[in-house]
Coordinates of C-alpha atoms in Angstrom, one line a residue:
M108 CA -19.6 -17.9 37.8
K109 CA -21.1 -14.2 38.0
I110 CA -17.8 -12.5 38.4
L111 CA -16.6 -14.7 35.2
K112 CA -19.6 -13.1 33.3
I113 CA -18.9 -10.1 34.0
V114 CA -15.4 -10.2 33.1
A115 CA -16.5 -12.1 29.8
V116 CA -19.0 -9.2 29.3
A117 CA -16.4 -6.5 30.1
L118 CA -13.9 -8.4 27.5
L119 CA -16.4 -8.8 24.7
G120 CA -17.2 -5.0 25.2
T121 CA -13.7 -4.0 24.8
F122 CA -12.7 -5.9 21.7
A123 CA -16.2 -4.6 20.0
A124 CA -15.1 -0.7 21.0
Y125 CA -12.0 -1.5 19.6
A126 CA -13.6 -3.0 16.3
Q127 CA -15.9 0.2 15.9
S128 CA -13.0 2.4 16.7
A129 CA -10.8 1.2 13.9
D130 CA -14.0 1.5 11.8
E131 CA -14.8 4.6 12.8
V132 CA -10.9 5.5 11.9
I133 CA -11.0 3.9 8.6
N134 CA -14.7 5.5 7.7
N135 CA -13.3 9.2 8.3
Y136 CA -10.4 8.1 6.5
V137 CA -11.9 7.1 3.6
K138 CA -14.4 10.0 3.4
T139 CA -11.6 12.8 4.0
V140 CA -9.6 11.3 0.9
G141 CA -12.9 11.2 -1.4
G142 CA -15.3 9.0 -0.2
T143 CA -16.2 5.3 -0.9
E144 CA -18.2 5.9 -4.1
K145 CA -15.3 7.6 -5.9
L146 CA -12.6 5.5 -4.9
N147 CA -14.8 2.0 -5.7
S148 CA -15.1 4.2 -9.4
L149 CA -11.3 4.8 -9.7
K150 CA -10.2 2.2 -12.3
G151 CA -6.4 3.2 -12.4
L152 CA -3.5 5.5 -11.6
R153 CA -0.9 7.0 -13.1
M154 CA 2.0 9.0 -11.0
E155 CA 4.9 10.9 -12.4
M156 CA 7.4 11.2 -9.6
V157 CA 11.3 12.3 -9.0
A158 CA 13.2 10.1 -6.5
N159 CA 16.1 11.7 -4.5
Y160 CA 18.4 8.9 -3.9
G161 CA 22.2 9.4 -2.5
G162 CA 21.8 12.9 -4.4
M163 CA 20.6 11.5 -7.5
E164 CA 17.2 12.9 -8.9
I165 CA 15.7 9.6 -10.5
P166 CA 12.5 10.2 -12.5
V167 CA 9.8 7.3 -12.0
N168 CA 6.7 6.2 -13.4
V169 CA 4.2 4.4 -11.8
V170 CA 1.0 2.4 -13.4
T171 CA -1.9 1.2 -11.2
L172 CA -5.2 -0.6 -12.5
K173 CA -7.8 -2.6 -11.0
G174 CA -7.2 -6.4 -11.1
G175 CA -3.5 -6.0 -10.5
K176 CA -1.8 -4.8 -13.5
M177 CA 0.9 -2.3 -12.6
Y178 CA 4.6 -1.5 -13.2
V179 CA 7.1 0.6 -12.3
V180 CA 9.9 2.9 -14.9
V181 CA 12.5 4.3 -13.4
N182 CA 15.0 6.4 -15.9
V183 CA 18.5 6.1 -15.2
Q184 CA 20.9 8.1 -17.4
G185 CA 18.2 8.5 -20.1
K186 CA 17.1 5.0 -20.6
E187 CA 13.9 3.7 -18.8
I188 CA 14.0 0.3 -17.2
K189 CA 10.7 -1.6 -15.8
Q190 CA 11.8 -2.3 -12.7
M191 CA 8.7 -4.4 -11.5
A192 CA 5.6 -5.0 -13.4
S193 CA 2.6 -7.5 -13.5
D194 CA -0.3 -8.6 -16.0
G195 CA -2.5 -9.5 -12.9
I196 CA -1.0 -13.3 -13.1
Q197 CA 2.5 -13.0 -13.6
M198 CA 4.9 -10.7 -11.9
W199 CA 8.2 -9.9 -13.5
S200 CA 11.4 -7.4 -13.3
T201 CA 13.9 -6.6 -15.0
N202 CA 17.7 -7.8 -13.5
M203 CA 19.9 -4.1 -13.3
M204 CA 23.0 -6.2 -14.8
T205 CA 21.7 -8.1 -17.3
Q206 CA 18.9 -5.7 -18.5
K207 CA 16.7 -8.7 -19.1
A208 CA 13.1 -9.4 -18.2
E209 CA 12.7 -12.0 -15.2
K210 CA 9.8 -13.9 -13.6
L211 CA 8.9 -13.6 -9.8
D212 CA 9.3 -17.0 -8.5
A213 CA 6.1 -19.0 -8.1
E214 CA 5.9 -18.5 -4.7
A215 CA 6.7 -15.0 -4.5
N216 CA 4.3 -14.4 -7.5
E217 CA 1.6 -16.0 -5.7
N218 CA 2.0 -13.7 -2.8
A219 CA 2.0 -10.7 -5.0
K220 CA -1.2 -11.7 -7.0
L221 CA -3.2 -11.7 -3.2
S222 CA -2.8 -8.1 -3.6
N223 CA -4.8 -7.7 -6.7
Q224 CA -7.9 -7.2 -5.2
D225 CA -6.3 -3.9 -3.1
F226 CA -6.5 -1.2 -5.8
P227 CA -7.0 1.6 -5.2
D228 CA -6.8 1.2 -1.2
A229 CA -6.5 -2.3 1.1
L230 CA -8.3 -0.8 3.7
L231 CA -11.1 0.1 1.2
D232 CA -14.2 -2.8 2.0
Y233 CA -11.3 -4.8 3.6
K234 CA -13.9 -7.1 5.3
S235 CA -15.2 -8.4 1.5
K236 CA -11.5 -8.9 0.9
G237 CA -11.4 -11.2 4.0
Y238 CA -9.1 -9.0 6.1
K239 CA -8.9 -7.7 9.6
V240 CA -8.2 -4.6 11.5
E241 CA -7.6 -4.1 14.7
F242 CA -7.6 -0.4 17.0
L243 CA -4.2 -0.3 18.6
G244 CA -4.9 3.3 20.5
K245 CA -2.6 6.3 20.3
E246 CA 1.2 6.9 19.3
T247 CA 3.4 9.3 18.0
K248 CA 4.5 9.8 14.9
E249 CA 6.7 12.4 13.2
G250 CA 5.6 14.4 16.0
T251 CA 2.3 14.0 15.6
E252 CA -0.2 12.0 17.8
C253 CA -1.7 9.4 15.5
F254 CA -4.4 6.5 15.9
K255 CA -2.6 3.1 15.2
I256 CA -4.7 0.6 13.3
K257 CA -3.5 -2.9 12.5
L258 CA -4.3 -4.4 8.9
S259 CA -3.9 -8.3 9.0
K260 CA -4.4 -9.5 5.0
K261 CA -4.6 -12.8 3.9
P262 CA -1.3 -15.0 5.2
I263 CA 1.6 -14.9 2.3
K264 CA 4.1 -18.1 2.0
I265 CA 7.5 -18.0 3.1
G266 CA 9.9 -21.4 2.3
G267 CA 6.5 -22.7 1.9
V268 CA 5.3 -21.6 5.3
S269 CA 2.2 -19.6 5.8
T270 CA 3.5 -16.5 7.4
A271 CA 1.4 -13.5 8.5
D272 CA 1.3 -10.6 6.4
E273 CA 0.4 -7.4 8.5
T274 CA 0.6 -3.9 8.2
F275 CA 0.3 -1.0 10.8
Y276 CA -1.0 2.8 9.8
Y277 CA -0.8 5.7 11.8
F278 CA -3.5 8.0 11.0
D279 CA -3.3 11.7 12.1
T280 CA -5.8 12.5 14.9
E281 CA -6.6 15.7 13.3
N282 CA -7.5 14.9 9.6
F283 CA -7.7 11.3 9.7
L284 CA -4.8 11.0 6.9
P285 CA -2.4 8.0 7.0
I286 CA 1.2 9.9 7.5
V287 CA 3.3 6.1 8.3
T288 CA 2.9 2.8 7.6
E289 CA 5.2 0.0 8.7
T290 CA 5.7 -3.6 7.4
E291 CA 7.8 -6.2 8.7
I292 CA 10.5 -7.7 6.3
K293 CA 9.8 -11.2 6.5
Q294 CA 12.7 -12.5 3.8
G295 CA 16.2 -11.8 2.9
P296 CA 19.1 -9.9 4.0
M297 CA 16.8 -7.6 5.7
K298 CA 14.9 -9.6 7.1
G299 CA 13.0 -8.7 10.4
Q300 CA 13.6 -5.5 10.3
K301 CA 10.8 -2.8 9.4
S302 CA 9.8 -1.2 6.1
V303 CA 8.8 2.1 6.7
S304 CA 6.6 4.7 4.4
K305 CA 5.7 7.8 5.3
M306 CA 3.7 10.1 3.4
S307 CA 2.9 14.1 3.4
D308 CA 1.8 17.3 1.4
Y309 CA -1.9 15.9 0.2
Q310 CA -3.3 17.3 -2.9
E311 CA -6.6 17.1 -4.2
V312 CA -7.1 15.5 -7.6
E313 CA -10.5 15.6 -9.1
G314 CA -11.8 15.3 -5.6
L315 CA -9.6 12.3 -4.5
Y316 CA -6.5 13.2 -2.4
F317 CA -3.2 11.7 -2.5
P318 CA 0.1 12.5 -0.6
F319 CA 2.5 14.4 -2.9
S320 CA 5.7 13.4 -0.8
I321 CA 6.1 10.0 -0.3
N322 CA 9.6 8.7 1.9
Q323 CA 10.3 5.1 1.3
F324 CA 13.3 2.8 1.9
G325 CA 15.5 5.7 2.6
S326 CA 14.4 7.5 -1.0
D327 CA 12.6 11.0 -0.7
M328 CA 9.7 10.8 -3.8
K329 CA 8.5 13.8 -5.0
V330 CA 4.6 13.4 -6.7
K331 CA 4.7 15.8 -9.8
K332 CA 1.5 14.8 -11.5
I333 CA -1.3 12.0 -11.1
T334 CA -3.5 10.6 -13.5
L335 CA -6.7 9.2 -12.7
N336 CA -7.8 6.6 -15.4
P337 CA -5.3 6.6 -17.1
V338 CA -5.4 4.6 -21.0
V339 CA -2.5 1.5 -21.0
E340 CA -2.2 -1.3 -23.5
D341 CA -2.2 -4.7 -22.2
K342 CA 1.1 -5.4 -23.3
E343 CA 2.6 -2.7 -21.3
F344 CA 2.1 -5.1 -18.1
A345 CA 3.0 -8.4 -20.3
F346 CA 6.4 -10.3 -19.8
P347 CA 8.0 -9.5 -22.8
V348 CA 8.4 -11.9 -25.2
N349 CA 11.8 -12.4 -26.8

């Protein structure tokens, strides 16, 4: 019995150390990028970027607001197309073939709404959102030693089945900035593969730090300008009324 108790205490101590290490990494990260107070006071962001895809430079404008309002506008050959948008209730996009706005199906829309509380960062005050984190030790990414953290959000539904929603973060051990995130694609032709985002060239904008170089889905994106708390009319997020 004594041996079992010793093992149990040791395991509890290990789990507690891991939880503490995860919180330590996240707390240092939050401090590095500007602090809890500044991040919580943020109401919205506008990011003006240029995406290099297949040798083409495509202007991209991303707006995200607290509460789930967001849109992504791409400029293709001089024509602006709202590729993804949400008013916080309904997510919709533009069909590139028909050029008509289409709502996401009910399940996908409910999954998207689960992230409404994530702005400006899913890791910020993660406990109050009902999320969990786990410290997974160290791993080398992009030639850099990193702390690996797993963020588990509320489960999503795939085909009516409750499915884990997990993201793996890799924080540079020197400055606590995330340089890579990974998530598993849960459906579609790429199901089972990893969706990888790489971040670098962190720069300060009014006391907060953001990555100005992002690689996602094989596309390099360079941020040209970030505007904090932009004023955007509600109609810009709403599904178009024909």
